[in-house]
Amino acid sequence: MVLDVPHNGQLRQKEELVKRSLITAAGVVALAGVVLAGCGNDGGQKPQTFDVKNGVSGMAARAYSNGTCQFYDATLRPGDDVIIKGSSGAILGKTDLVVNKVDPSSGFCAYDFTVKGVTAGEPAYELTVGDYQPIVVSQQELQADKYFTARSAVQALTGMKPLGPAAS
């Protein structure tokens, strides 16, 4: 039996070739790591945002011609603060309530608010409207084309939450 054993010179050449291949592969892996690490860095880019165009409506116990509406849990007025916070508690946007419709004879009240440039992708948002306690909502609820509902005394008796997204 004859074995084909490379000469020392050939063996060294193969060792050098293997070393170069390993060094090249290590360099490619390191470069890929740098590129991927760069993907996680925003590079100074602004985060994605969305605009909130929503409102609050409901049947008030008392509705006044000056735009003030007295609901079961709170009183809303034109100019009341609307504040949106992110999950960290940072304020992401602030605006004022604007009267859409107030009907003193029926007690129906509707207010609008618009907040531009709210940071997208938060796990949850905290919405505070006027004198109401803050509520936790999703991005989808903030962007929905439905008013948040201010409850009446009857709705309070049925167990409805004080201020919540309108029913689907």
mmCIF file of C-alpha atoms in Angstrom:
data_model
loop_
_atom_site.group_PDB
_atom_site.id
_atom_site.type_symbol
_atom_site.label_atom_id
_atom_site.label_comp_id
_atom_site.label_asym_id
_atom_site.label_seq_id
_atom_site.Cartn_x
_atom_site.Cartn_y
_atom_site.Cartn_z
ATOM 1 C CA MET A 1 0.000 0.000 0.000
ATOM 2 C CA VAL A 2 1.346 3.385 -0.987
ATOM 3 C CA LEU A 3 0.339 6.518 0.905
ATOM 4 C CA ASP A 4 0.373 9.858 -0.843
ATOM 5 C CA VAL A 5 1.965 12.057 1.818
ATOM 6 C CA PRO A 6 2.639 15.681 0.874
ATOM 7 C CA HIS A 7 6.163 17.006 1.172
ATOM 8 C CA ASN A 8 6.947 19.458 3.944
ATOM 9 C CA GLY A 9 6.738 22.363 1.524
ATOM 10 C CA GLN A 10 3.288 21.356 0.343
ATOM 11 C CA LEU A 11 2.142 20.823 3.928
ATOM 12 C CA ARG A 12 3.277 24.298 4.921
ATOM 13 C CA GLN A 13 1.477 25.822 1.934
ATOM 14 C CA LYS A 14 -1.736 24.064 2.930
ATOM 15 C CA GLU A 15 -1.337 25.231 6.546
ATOM 16 C CA GLU A 16 -0.865 28.817 5.349
ATOM 17 C CA LEU A 17 -3.913 28.531 3.099
ATOM 18 C CA VAL A 18 -6.035 27.231 6.004
ATOM 19 C CA LYS A 19 -4.766 30.044 8.286
ATOM 20 C CA ARG A 20 -5.596 32.687 5.673
ATOM 21 C CA SER A 21 -9.059 31.202 5.181
ATOM 22 C CA LEU A 22 -9.704 31.254 8.935
ATOM 23 C CA ILE A 23 -8.485 34.844 9.242
ATOM 24 C CA THR A 24 -10.672 35.897 6.298
ATOM 25 C CA ALA A 25 -13.701 34.105 7.779
ATOM 26 C CA ALA A 26 -13.097 35.742 11.173
ATOM 27 C CA GLY A 27 -12.893 39.132 9.471
ATOM 28 C CA VAL A 28 -16.168 38.550 7.636
ATOM 29 C CA VAL A 29 -17.887 37.500 10.892
ATOM 30 C CA ALA A 30 -16.513 40.568 12.711
ATOM 31 C CA LEU A 31 -17.641 42.867 9.893
ATOM 32 C CA ALA A 32 -21.119 41.318 9.926
ATOM 33 C CA GLY A 33 -21.283 41.913 13.686
ATOM 34 C CA VAL A 34 -20.405 45.582 13.227
ATOM 35 C CA VAL A 35 -23.019 45.968 10.492
ATOM 36 C CA LEU A 36 -25.707 44.271 12.591
ATOM 37 C CA ALA A 37 -24.794 46.329 15.653
ATOM 38 C CA GLY A 38 -25.185 49.426 13.507
ATOM 39 C CA CYS A 39 -28.716 48.322 12.609
ATOM 40 C CA GLY A 40 -29.724 48.543 16.260
ATOM 41 C CA ASN A 41 -28.445 52.084 16.532
ATOM 42 C CA ASP A 42 -30.883 54.719 15.293
ATOM 43 C CA GLY A 43 -27.959 56.779 13.992
ATOM 44 C CA GLY A 44 -29.653 59.970 15.138
ATOM 45 C CA GLN A 45 -32.848 59.245 13.232
ATOM 46 C CA LYS A 46 -36.099 60.369 14.796
ATOM 47 C CA PRO A 47 -38.434 57.640 16.082
ATOM 48 C CA GLN A 48 -41.613 56.908 14.144
ATOM 49 C CA THR A 49 -44.604 58.962 15.232
ATOM 50 C CA PHE A 50 -48.335 59.124 14.679
ATOM 51 C CA ASP A 51 -51.033 61.759 15.125
ATOM 52 C CA VAL A 52 -53.976 61.354 17.474
ATOM 53 C CA LYS A 53 -57.293 62.808 16.262
ATOM 54 C CA ASN A 54 -59.850 61.696 18.790
ATOM 55 C CA GLY A 55 -62.293 62.987 21.353
ATOM 56 C CA VAL A 56 -64.581 62.389 24.301
ATOM 57 C CA SER A 57 -68.366 62.247 24.167
ATOM 58 C CA GLY A 58 -71.268 61.248 26.349
ATOM 59 C CA MET A 59 -74.540 62.171 27.987
ATOM 60 C CA ALA A 60 -73.862 64.721 30.716
ATOM 61 C CA ALA A 61 -75.968 65.312 33.804
ATOM 62 C CA ARG A 62 -75.686 68.993 32.955
ATOM 63 C CA ALA A 63 -74.544 70.666 29.742
ATOM 64 C CA TYR A 64 -74.046 74.407 29.597
ATOM 65 C CA SER A 65 -74.047 76.777 26.634
ATOM 66 C CA ASN A 66 -70.476 77.862 27.510
ATOM 67 C CA GLY A 67 -69.299 74.348 26.543
ATOM 68 C CA THR A 68 -68.984 72.919 30.058
ATOM 69 C CA CYS A 69 -70.408 69.435 30.621
ATOM 70 C CA GLN A 70 -70.841 67.789 33.992
ATOM 71 C CA PHE A 71 -70.538 64.003 33.714
ATOM 72 C CA TYR A 72 -70.875 61.460 36.514
ATOM 73 C CA ASP A 73 -67.105 61.296 37.191
ATOM 74 C CA ALA A 74 -65.783 64.682 36.085
ATOM 75 C CA THR A 75 -66.580 67.995 34.487
ATOM 76 C CA LEU A 76 -65.104 68.812 31.091
ATOM 77 C CA ARG A 77 -64.604 72.277 29.674
ATOM 78 C CA PRO A 78 -63.167 73.682 26.462
ATOM 79 C CA GLY A 79 -59.447 74.192 26.999
ATOM 80 C CA ASP A 80 -59.013 71.335 29.505
ATOM 81 C CA ASP A 81 -55.653 69.603 29.186
ATOM 82 C CA VAL A 82 -55.275 66.374 27.252
ATOM 83 C CA ILE A 83 -51.972 64.652 28.062
ATOM 84 C CA ILE A 84 -50.511 61.508 26.508
ATOM 85 C CA LYS A 85 -47.636 59.774 28.282
ATOM 86 C CA GLY A 86 -45.550 56.804 27.224
ATOM 87 C CA SER A 87 -44.950 53.653 29.237
ATOM 88 C CA SER A 88 -41.935 55.291 30.927
ATOM 89 C CA GLY A 89 -44.115 58.163 32.167
ATOM 90 C CA ALA A 90 -42.589 60.708 29.775
ATOM 91 C CA ILE A 91 -45.032 63.193 28.242
ATOM 92 C CA LEU A 92 -45.342 62.421 24.525
ATOM 93 C CA GLY A 93 -47.934 65.056 23.703
ATOM 94 C CA LYS A 94 -50.213 67.680 25.185
ATOM 95 C CA THR A 95 -53.124 69.663 23.787
ATOM 96 C CA ASP A 96 -56.466 71.214 24.776
ATOM 97 C CA LEU A 97 -60.038 69.980 24.466
ATOM 98 C CA VAL A 98 -62.078 71.723 21.787
ATOM 99 C CA VAL A 99 -65.891 71.708 21.736
ATOM 100 C CA ASN A 100 -67.367 69.674 18.912
ATOM 101 C CA LYS A 101 -70.967 69.821 20.133
ATOM 102 C CA VAL A 102 -72.691 70.689 23.395
ATOM 103 C CA ASP A 103 -76.484 70.440 23.521
ATOM 104 C CA PRO A 104 -77.857 71.793 26.823
ATOM 105 C CA SER A 105 -81.383 70.523 26.030
ATOM 106 C CA SER A 106 -80.383 66.860 25.541
ATOM 107 C CA GLY A 107 -77.205 66.804 27.635
ATOM 108 C CA PHE A 108 -75.110 65.431 24.778
ATOM 109 C CA CYS A 109 -71.515 66.668 24.791
ATOM 110 C CA ALA A 110 -68.639 65.971 22.414
ATOM 111 C CA TYR A 111 -65.103 67.321 22.530
ATOM 112 C CA ASP A 112 -62.236 66.844 20.091
ATOM 113 C CA PHE A 113 -58.490 66.781 20.588
ATOM 114 C CA THR A 114 -55.513 66.448 18.250
ATOM 115 C CA VAL A 115 -51.995 65.560 19.345
ATOM 116 C CA LYS A 116 -49.324 65.475 16.640
ATOM 117 C CA GLY A 117 -46.073 63.558 16.685
ATOM 118 C CA VAL A 118 -46.756 60.961 19.389
ATOM 119 C CA THR A 119 -43.962 58.377 19.543
ATOM 120 C CA ALA A 120 -45.145 55.100 18.013
ATOM 121 C CA GLY A 121 -44.555 51.596 19.327
ATOM 122 C CA GLU A 122 -44.965 52.127 23.068
ATOM 123 C CA PRO A 123 -46.220 49.041 24.952
ATOM 124 C CA ALA A 124 -48.985 51.248 26.404
ATOM 125 C CA TYR A 125 -49.993 54.890 26.644
ATOM 126 C CA GLU A 126 -51.485 56.868 29.513
ATOM 127 C CA LEU A 127 -54.238 59.293 28.502
ATOM 128 C CA THR A 128 -55.428 62.037 30.839
ATOM 129 C CA VAL A 129 -58.397 64.191 29.812
ATOM 130 C CA GLY A 130 -59.347 67.148 32.003
ATOM 131 C CA ASP A 131 -60.300 66.122 35.553
ATOM 132 C CA TYR A 132 -60.521 62.413 34.726
ATOM 133 C CA GLN A 133 -58.080 59.957 36.242
ATOM 134 C CA PRO A 134 -55.536 58.703 33.688
ATOM 135 C CA ILE A 135 -56.453 55.606 31.694
ATOM 136 C CA VAL A 136 -54.128 53.138 29.978
ATOM 137 C CA VAL A 137 -54.761 52.687 26.264
ATOM 138 C CA SER A 138 -53.082 51.134 23.240
ATOM 139 C CA GLN A 139 -51.788 52.906 20.159
ATOM 140 C CA GLN A 140 -54.696 51.401 18.215
ATOM 141 C CA GLU A 141 -57.202 52.896 20.671
ATOM 142 C CA LEU A 142 -55.571 56.317 20.374
ATOM 143 C CA GLN A 143 -55.710 56.110 16.588
ATOM 144 C CA ALA A 144 -59.247 54.700 16.408
ATOM 145 C CA ASP A 145 -61.892 56.795 14.723
ATOM 146 C CA LYS A 146 -64.149 56.505 17.790
ATOM 147 C CA TYR A 147 -64.600 58.853 20.691
ATOM 148 C CA PHE A 148 -63.700 57.886 24.227
ATOM 149 C CA THR A 149 -66.892 57.660 26.288
ATOM 150 C CA ALA A 150 -67.525 59.757 29.388
ATOM 151 C CA ARG A 151 -70.015 57.799 31.491
ATOM 152 C CA SER A 152 -73.339 58.974 32.809
ATOM 153 C CA ALA A 153 -74.827 57.996 36.187
ATOM 154 C CA VAL A 154 -76.760 55.160 34.521
ATOM 155 C CA GLN A 155 -73.605 53.863 32.830
ATOM 156 C CA ALA A 156 -71.796 54.020 36.188
ATOM 157 C CA LEU A 157 -74.497 51.783 37.693
ATOM 158 C CA THR A 158 -73.932 49.232 34.927
ATOM 159 C CA GLY A 159 -70.225 49.033 35.775
ATOM 160 C CA MET A 160 -68.858 50.950 32.810
ATOM 161 C CA LYS A 161 -65.374 52.382 33.408
ATOM 162 C CA PRO A 162 -65.171 56.165 34.053
ATOM 163 C CA LEU A 163 -63.538 57.031 30.725
ATOM 164 C CA GLY A 164 -62.886 54.406 28.128
ATOM 165 C CA PRO A 165 -62.680 53.639 24.460
ATOM 166 C CA ALA A 166 -66.041 53.550 22.728
ATOM 167 C CA ALA A 167 -67.557 50.113 22.317
ATOM 168 C CA SER A 168 -66.960 48.444 18.965
#
